[in-house]
Amino acid sequence: MIKTLMLKSLISKFVFSIFKPEKKRSGNRPLREIYRPIDLKTFDKDVLRLSTGIYINRIYNIDRASGTFSANGWLWLSWDKPEDDDWHKGEINIDVIKFMNEMPNARKQERLIDEPQEEYEDRMWQGMRFSSTFLMNKQDYSKFPFENIELPIEVGTDKYTTYSIVYAPNLKDSLVSDRLSLSGFEFRGLQARNFSHSITSLFGHSIDPAWLKNNQNMAYPHLEWIMQFRRLPSSSIARLFTPIFAAMVVLMFSLLVSLKHAVPKITIPTSVLLVLAVLQERTQRLLPPDLTYLTYMDKIYMFCYVLTLISLVSSLYCINRLHLGSGDTHHRMMISLGDGQRLLVGLMSLSILTVPLILWIL
């Protein structure tokens, strides 16, 4: 009874104390950059809407450790043909767009046409080919190995504010190639996020900070095209969880071995500890180094370590207790200790079925 209560207490503390969600450090540091979602309906008609589309042909050189990836494809703009008195006559072309998250000196860019061409008498159009290396953002591996990956291509401008132009994503014609793929992941879709970006710096100008804080004219339009991927659950289960499950089954069977065979009851849990360490080291190679938080897979390994140590301690206790017992009570003690270990197997089986679900929710 005491061992059962101790096991329940250890598992409860493991789940609710060790793996409670880590609180983000809020701090009192003021915001340096402000991102606000853009609703095109809220802008005046005088603001030029640049219909922006993208076709992503390939992604390659994906380096999750450094947070970079390379991509190539086509990008285009379309906008209303300017009237003679419009401010943007002769001002707008494909060079307005900058890749905001590209690596320095990585761009290869080529205009499809030198000057914007008139299209259907009331629209202007211009496009370009691009090939560059981009930075990822918001990488979250807390659900590894069932995490999602976002590969963003962020376009924007530092020449015109949202008072002059905004981007209108062309979702109808924007897509990715059928041959675009990421090994081990399933492509979930292409998403557009439209927002304004402002920086709290005055850049050396003599401007009232209160005016800068409240004035939307200092915000610049940005449009983020995001390729969304999800790791294939089947490969994760087959490659990562099956070896762990097999190790846990062997561990539980070691508790069912008769106390007469002391050597396997001790060596099997120690061997399982070694196996878990090797498996965890192999798993860590799939992640960027020096993560500051535990992933779901880390929690699973730590849970398995706890079960293995409990099994090892239980077997050591039972063997020593049996060895130190008197001959008269030897047989009765063996039955009692064996029943306790079989109860431990039942509790371990229950915890293996429930704790991973609890860890996923936390």
Short mmCIF file of C-alpha atoms in Angstrom, two decimals:
data_model
loop_
_atom_site.label_atom_id
_atom_site.label_comp_id
_atom_site.label_asym_id
_atom_site.label_seq_id
_atom_site.Cartn_x
_atom_site.Cartn_y
_atom_site.Cartn_z
CA MET A 1 0.00 0.00 0.00
CA ILE A 2 2.80 2.39 0.93
CA LYS A 3 4.67 1.63 -2.33
CA THR A 4 1.49 2.27 -4.33
CA LEU A 5 0.97 5.65 -2.69
CA MET A 6 4.62 6.53 -3.25
CA LEU A 7 4.35 5.64 -6.96
CA LYS A 8 1.20 7.72 -7.39
CA SER A 9 2.85 10.64 -5.62
CA LEU A 10 5.97 10.45 -7.80
CA ILE A 11 3.94 10.30 -11.02
CA SER A 12 1.70 13.18 -9.92
CA LYS A 13 4.65 15.39 -9.05
CA PHE A 14 6.30 14.42 -12.32
CA VAL A 15 3.28 15.46 -14.38
CA PHE A 16 2.07 18.53 -12.56
CA SER A 17 5.27 20.01 -11.13
CA ILE A 18 8.20 19.16 -13.38
CA PHE A 19 6.29 19.62 -16.63
CA LYS A 20 4.01 22.49 -15.82
CA PRO A 21 3.95 25.04 -18.69
CA GLU A 22 6.85 27.45 -18.54
CA LYS A 23 5.73 31.01 -17.96
CA LYS A 24 6.99 33.49 -20.44
CA ARG A 25 9.05 36.31 -19.04
CA SER A 26 6.98 39.39 -19.48
CA GLY A 27 9.33 41.98 -18.03
CA ASN A 28 8.81 45.72 -18.21
CA ARG A 29 10.73 46.31 -21.42
CA PRO A 30 8.73 48.53 -23.79
CA LEU A 31 7.86 47.33 -27.27
CA ARG A 32 10.42 48.22 -29.91
CA GLU A 33 8.40 47.00 -32.87
CA ILE A 34 4.64 47.05 -33.31
CA TYR A 35 2.81 44.69 -35.65
CA ARG A 36 -0.87 45.28 -36.31
CA PRO A 37 -3.15 43.19 -38.56
CA ILE A 38 -4.43 45.10 -41.57
CA ASP A 39 -8.09 45.21 -42.51
CA LEU A 40 -8.23 46.59 -46.05
CA LYS A 41 -11.81 47.75 -45.53
CA THR A 42 -10.69 50.32 -42.99
CA PHE A 43 -8.42 52.21 -45.40
CA ASP A 44 -9.50 55.22 -47.45
CA LYS A 45 -9.97 54.91 -51.18
CA ASP A 46 -6.99 57.22 -51.67
CA VAL A 47 -4.67 54.50 -50.34
CA LEU A 48 -3.28 52.51 -53.28
CA ARG A 49 -3.96 48.79 -53.01
CA LEU A 50 -1.20 46.67 -54.51
CA SER A 51 -2.56 43.25 -55.41
CA THR A 52 0.36 40.95 -54.61
CA GLY A 53 0.71 37.32 -55.63
CA ILE A 54 3.37 34.64 -55.37
CA TYR A 55 4.22 31.27 -56.90
CA ILE A 56 6.78 29.25 -54.94
CA ASN A 57 8.58 26.79 -57.15
CA ARG A 58 11.08 25.11 -54.81
CA ILE A 59 12.33 25.14 -51.22
CA TYR A 60 15.74 23.73 -50.32
CA ASN A 61 18.70 24.02 -47.90
CA ILE A 62 16.36 23.98 -44.91
CA ASP A 63 18.52 24.42 -41.81
CA ARG A 64 16.41 24.34 -38.66
CA ALA A 65 19.45 24.79 -36.43
CA SER A 66 20.25 28.20 -37.93
CA GLY A 67 16.61 28.94 -38.78
CA THR A 68 17.07 29.48 -42.52
CA PHE A 69 15.74 28.08 -45.77
CA SER A 70 16.09 28.86 -49.47
CA ALA A 71 13.29 29.27 -51.99
CA ASN A 72 12.72 30.41 -55.54
CA GLY A 73 9.69 31.37 -57.55
CA TRP A 74 7.80 34.31 -59.01
CA LEU A 75 6.29 37.41 -57.40
CA TRP A 76 4.01 39.96 -59.07
CA LEU A 77 2.14 43.20 -58.47
CA SER A 78 -1.05 44.56 -59.97
CA TRP A 79 -2.63 47.97 -59.31
CA ASP A 80 -5.10 50.46 -60.73
CA LYS A 81 -3.91 52.42 -63.71
CA PRO A 82 -3.04 55.92 -62.44
CA GLU A 83 -4.83 59.01 -63.62
CA ASP A 84 -2.90 62.09 -64.67
CA ASP A 85 -3.28 63.72 -61.25
CA ASP A 86 -2.58 60.59 -59.14
CA TRP A 87 0.47 60.80 -56.89
CA HIS A 88 1.68 57.33 -57.81
CA LYS A 89 1.88 57.90 -61.56
CA GLY A 90 5.30 56.66 -62.61
CA GLU A 91 6.23 55.88 -58.99
CA ILE A 92 5.11 52.28 -58.54
CA ASN A 93 7.02 49.27 -59.90
CA ILE A 94 8.17 45.89 -58.68
CA ASP A 95 11.16 47.47 -56.92
CA VAL A 96 8.76 48.78 -54.29
CA ILE A 97 8.77 45.27 -52.82
CA LYS A 98 11.61 44.23 -50.53
CA PHE A 99 12.12 40.81 -48.98
CA MET A 100 12.17 41.73 -45.31
CA ASN A 101 13.39 38.38 -43.93
CA GLU A 102 16.03 37.46 -46.49
CA MET A 103 19.66 36.86 -45.66
CA PRO A 104 22.09 39.61 -46.79
CA ASN A 105 23.75 39.08 -50.18
CA ALA A 106 21.57 36.03 -50.88
CA ARG A 107 19.15 37.52 -53.37
CA LYS A 108 18.96 36.72 -57.05
CA GLN A 109 16.26 38.82 -58.61
CA GLU A 110 15.22 39.39 -62.21
CA ARG A 111 12.38 41.47 -63.58
CA LEU A 112 10.05 39.71 -65.94
CA ILE A 113 9.49 43.01 -67.76
CA ASP A 114 11.42 46.25 -67.40
CA GLU A 115 8.45 48.58 -67.10
CA PRO A 116 4.93 47.98 -65.75
CA GLN A 117 2.62 46.99 -68.54
CA GLU A 118 -0.97 48.02 -68.99
CA GLU A 119 -3.42 45.17 -68.56
CA TYR A 120 -7.04 45.24 -69.66
CA GLU A 121 -6.88 49.05 -70.01
CA ASP A 122 -7.42 49.79 -66.30
CA ARG A 123 -4.72 47.79 -64.47
CA MET A 124 -0.95 47.80 -64.34
CA TRP A 125 1.14 44.65 -63.85
CA GLN A 126 4.78 43.79 -63.23
CA GLY A 127 6.50 40.66 -61.96
CA MET A 128 9.89 39.20 -61.13
CA ARG A 129 11.71 35.94 -60.57
CA PHE A 130 13.41 35.55 -57.21
CA SER A 131 15.78 33.15 -55.51
CA SER A 132 16.99 33.85 -51.99
CA THR A 133 17.66 32.53 -48.50
CA PHE A 134 15.12 33.49 -45.86
CA LEU A 135 14.96 33.50 -42.09
CA MET A 136 12.32 31.48 -40.25
CA ASN A 137 10.44 33.03 -37.37
CA LYS A 138 8.33 31.81 -34.47
CA GLN A 139 9.87 28.35 -34.41
CA ASP A 140 8.09 26.34 -31.75
CA TYR A 141 9.29 22.81 -31.03
CA SER A 142 7.29 22.30 -27.82
CA LYS A 143 5.08 19.69 -29.54
CA PHE A 144 7.97 17.83 -31.20
CA PRO A 145 7.70 15.32 -32.87
CA PHE A 146 4.20 16.44 -33.87
CA GLU A 147 5.09 20.06 -34.47
CA ASN A 148 4.13 22.38 -37.29
CA ILE A 149 6.67 24.33 -39.33
CA GLU A 150 6.09 27.71 -40.92
CA LEU A 151 8.38 28.89 -43.71
CA PRO A 152 7.70 32.61 -44.27
CA ILE A 153 8.53 34.87 -47.18
CA GLU A 154 7.89 38.39 -45.92
CA VAL A 155 7.59 41.25 -48.37
CA GLY A 156 7.32 44.90 -47.45
CA THR A 157 8.53 48.38 -48.20
CA ASP A 158 10.42 51.09 -46.37
CA LYS A 159 9.60 53.79 -48.92
CA TYR A 160 5.83 54.23 -48.54
CA THR A 161 3.76 54.09 -45.37
CA THR A 162 0.27 52.65 -44.98
CA TYR A 163 -0.97 56.19 -45.58
CA SER A 164 0.07 55.71 -49.23
CA ILE A 165 -0.07 52.00 -50.08
CA VAL A 166 -1.14 48.65 -48.64
CA TYR A 167 -0.71 45.11 -49.93
CA ALA A 168 -3.78 43.14 -50.98
CA PRO A 169 -2.85 39.42 -51.13
CA ASN A 170 -3.96 37.71 -54.32
CA LEU A 171 -5.04 34.43 -52.75
CA LYS A 172 -6.81 33.21 -55.87
CA ASP A 173 -3.71 32.97 -58.07
CA SER A 174 -1.05 32.40 -55.39
CA LEU A 175 0.11 28.81 -54.91
CA VAL A 176 3.07 26.48 -54.58
CA SER A 177 4.39 23.88 -56.99
CA ASP A 178 3.05 20.33 -56.81
CA ARG A 179 6.66 19.16 -56.56
CA LEU A 180 7.39 21.29 -53.50
CA SER A 181 7.96 19.03 -50.50
CA LEU A 182 9.71 18.80 -47.15
CA SER A 183 11.00 15.38 -46.13
CA GLY A 184 9.01 13.92 -43.24
CA PHE A 185 6.39 16.66 -43.39
CA GLU A 186 3.03 17.16 -45.03
CA PHE A 187 2.26 20.45 -46.80
CA ARG A 188 -0.79 22.06 -45.18
CA GLY A 189 -1.27 25.16 -47.29
CA LEU A 190 -0.14 28.65 -48.23
CA GLN A 191 -1.38 31.44 -45.99
CA ALA A 192 -1.14 35.23 -46.28
CA ARG A 193 -0.83 37.48 -43.23
CA ASN A 194 -1.25 41.18 -43.86
CA PHE A 195 -0.05 43.63 -41.23
CA SER A 196 1.55 47.01 -40.63
CA HIS A 197 4.98 47.35 -39.04
CA SER A 198 6.26 50.31 -37.09
CA ILE A 199 9.43 50.89 -35.09
CA THR A 200 9.46 53.09 -32.01
CA SER A 201 12.77 54.73 -32.96
CA LEU A 202 12.73 58.32 -34.24
CA PHE A 203 15.76 57.58 -36.49
CA GLY A 204 17.31 60.90 -35.42
CA HIS A 205 14.37 63.09 -36.46
CA SER A 206 13.01 65.82 -34.21
CA ILE A 207 9.52 64.38 -33.83
CA ASP A 208 7.31 64.44 -30.77
CA PRO A 209 7.32 60.86 -29.40
CA ALA A 210 3.64 61.13 -28.45
CA TRP A 211 2.79 61.99 -32.04
CA LEU A 212 4.86 59.10 -33.33
CA LYS A 213 3.14 56.67 -30.97
CA ASN A 214 -0.37 57.65 -32.02
CA ASN A 215 0.18 58.41 -35.69
CA GLN A 216 -0.50 55.49 -38.03
CA ASN A 217 1.24 57.21 -40.93
CA MET A 218 4.61 55.97 -39.63
CA ALA A 219 3.62 52.33 -40.09
CA TYR A 220 4.81 50.44 -43.16
CA PRO A 221 2.85 47.73 -45.00
CA HIS A 222 4.09 44.16 -44.80
CA LEU A 223 2.72 40.96 -46.29
CA GLU A 224 3.86 37.55 -45.10
CA TRP A 225 3.41 34.49 -47.32
CA ILE A 226 3.66 31.41 -45.12
CA MET A 227 4.14 27.81 -46.22
CA GLN A 228 2.71 25.59 -43.50
CA PHE A 229 3.93 22.04 -42.91
CA ARG A 230 3.02 19.36 -40.36
CA ARG A 231 5.22 16.43 -39.42
CA LEU A 232 3.79 13.10 -40.52
CA PRO A 233 2.47 11.30 -37.40
CA SER A 234 3.05 7.85 -38.90
CA SER A 235 6.81 8.36 -39.30
CA SER A 236 7.12 9.88 -35.82
CA ILE A 237 5.34 6.97 -34.19
CA ALA A 238 7.27 4.35 -36.15
CA ARG A 239 10.73 5.85 -35.67
CA LEU A 240 10.55 7.48 -32.25
CA PHE A 241 7.77 5.98 -30.16
CA THR A 242 7.97 2.31 -31.13
CA PRO A 243 11.49 1.78 -29.65
CA ILE A 244 10.44 3.52 -26.43
CA PHE A 245 7.27 1.44 -26.16
CA ALA A 246 9.28 -1.73 -26.70
CA ALA A 247 11.73 -0.71 -23.96
CA MET A 248 8.85 -0.07 -21.54
CA VAL A 249 7.31 -3.48 -22.31
CA VAL A 250 10.65 -5.19 -21.57
CA LEU A 251 10.90 -3.15 -18.36
CA MET A 252 7.48 -4.27 -17.15
CA PHE A 253 8.24 -7.91 -17.97
CA SER A 254 11.38 -7.65 -15.82
CA LEU A 255 9.11 -6.99 -12.83
CA LEU A 256 7.27 -10.24 -13.55
CA VAL A 257 10.47 -12.27 -13.41
CA SER A 258 10.69 -14.37 -10.25
CA LEU A 259 12.65 -12.88 -7.36
CA LYS A 260 14.79 -16.01 -7.43
CA HIS A 261 16.49 -14.63 -10.54
CA ALA A 262 18.09 -11.52 -9.09
CA VAL A 263 20.52 -10.80 -11.94
CA PRO A 264 17.97 -10.18 -14.76
CA LYS A 265 15.71 -8.18 -12.43
CA ILE A 266 18.59 -5.72 -11.88
CA THR A 267 20.32 -5.78 -15.25
CA ILE A 268 17.20 -5.29 -17.37
CA PRO A 269 16.22 -1.89 -15.87
CA THR A 270 19.82 -0.66 -16.07
CA SER A 271 19.97 -1.77 -19.71
CA VAL A 272 16.69 0.07 -20.40
CA LEU A 273 18.21 3.24 -18.92
CA LEU A 274 21.11 2.94 -21.36
CA VAL A 275 18.75 2.31 -24.27
CA LEU A 276 16.68 5.39 -23.38
CA ALA A 277 19.80 7.55 -23.23
CA VAL A 278 20.92 6.37 -26.68
CA LEU A 279 17.45 6.90 -28.16
CA GLN A 280 17.18 10.38 -26.68
CA GLU A 281 20.57 11.35 -28.06
CA ARG A 282 19.47 10.21 -31.52
CA THR A 283 16.24 12.16 -31.19
CA GLN A 284 18.06 15.35 -30.21
CA ARG A 285 19.80 15.36 -33.59
CA LEU A 286 16.46 16.23 -35.19
CA LEU A 287 16.24 19.45 -33.18
CA PRO A 288 18.19 22.71 -33.08
CA PRO A 289 20.81 22.69 -30.31
CA ASP A 290 20.41 24.46 -26.96
CA LEU A 291 16.63 24.73 -26.82
CA THR A 292 15.61 26.60 -23.67
CA TYR A 293 12.45 24.57 -23.08
CA LEU A 294 11.36 20.94 -22.98
CA THR A 295 9.74 19.41 -26.02
CA TYR A 296 6.96 16.86 -25.82
CA MET A 297 9.48 14.13 -26.65
CA ASP A 298 11.77 15.28 -23.81
CA LYS A 299 8.86 14.93 -21.39
CA ILE A 300 8.15 11.43 -22.66
CA TYR A 301 11.77 10.41 -22.14
CA MET A 302 11.85 11.86 -18.63
CA PHE A 303 8.65 10.04 -17.80
CA CYS A 304 10.23 6.78 -19.00
CA TYR A 305 13.33 7.50 -16.91
CA VAL A 306 11.14 7.88 -13.82
CA LEU A 307 9.35 4.58 -14.51
CA THR A 308 12.66 2.82 -15.09
CA LEU A 309 14.16 4.14 -11.86
CA ILE A 310 11.04 3.15 -9.92
CA SER A 311 11.30 -0.37 -11.36
CA LEU A 312 14.99 -0.59 -10.51
CA VAL A 313 14.47 0.64 -6.95
CA SER A 314 11.52 -1.71 -6.48
CA SER A 315 13.52 -4.73 -7.64
CA LEU A 316 16.50 -3.80 -5.45
CA TYR A 317 14.23 -3.36 -2.45
CA CYS A 318 12.48 -6.69 -3.00
CA ILE A 319 15.70 -8.65 -3.53
CA ASN A 320 17.39 -7.15 -0.45
CA ARG A 321 14.27 -7.66 1.63
CA LEU A 322 14.09 -11.28 0.55
CA HIS A 323 17.81 -11.80 1.15
CA LEU A 324 17.63 -10.39 4.69
CA GLY A 325 14.43 -12.26 5.61
CA SER A 326 14.41 -15.35 7.79
CA GLY A 327 13.96 -18.82 6.37
CA ASP A 328 10.58 -19.34 8.01
CA THR A 329 8.97 -16.36 6.27
CA HIS A 330 10.95 -16.65 3.03
CA HIS A 331 8.21 -18.26 0.95
CA ARG A 332 5.44 -15.99 2.29
CA MET A 333 7.59 -12.92 1.78
CA MET A 334 8.36 -13.91 -1.82
CA ILE A 335 4.63 -14.18 -2.57
CA SER A 336 3.91 -10.83 -0.94
CA LEU A 337 6.73 -9.00 -2.73
CA GLY A 338 5.80 -10.62 -6.04
CA ASP A 339 2.21 -9.41 -5.64
CA GLY A 340 3.53 -5.90 -5.00
CA GLN A 341 5.59 -5.95 -8.19
CA ARG A 342 2.65 -7.23 -10.21
CA LEU A 343 0.59 -4.33 -8.83
CA LEU A 344 3.40 -2.02 -9.88
CA VAL A 345 3.18 -3.43 -13.43
CA GLY A 346 -0.54 -2.61 -13.51
CA LEU A 347 0.05 0.95 -12.32
CA MET A 348 2.84 1.41 -14.87
CA SER A 349 0.59 0.15 -17.65
CA LEU A 350 -2.11 2.63 -16.62
CA SER A 351 0.36 5.50 -16.42
CA ILE A 352 1.81 4.69 -19.85
CA LEU A 353 -1.68 5.03 -21.32
CA THR A 354 -2.67 8.22 -19.48
CA VAL A 355 0.43 10.31 -18.73
CA PRO A 356 1.41 10.93 -22.42
CA LEU A 357 -2.08 12.36 -22.98
CA ILE A 358 -1.76 14.59 -19.91
CA LEU A 359 1.68 15.78 -21.05
CA TRP A 360 0.24 16.67 -24.46
CA ILE A 361 -2.47 18.81 -22.88
CA LEU A 362 -0.11 20.63 -20.50
#
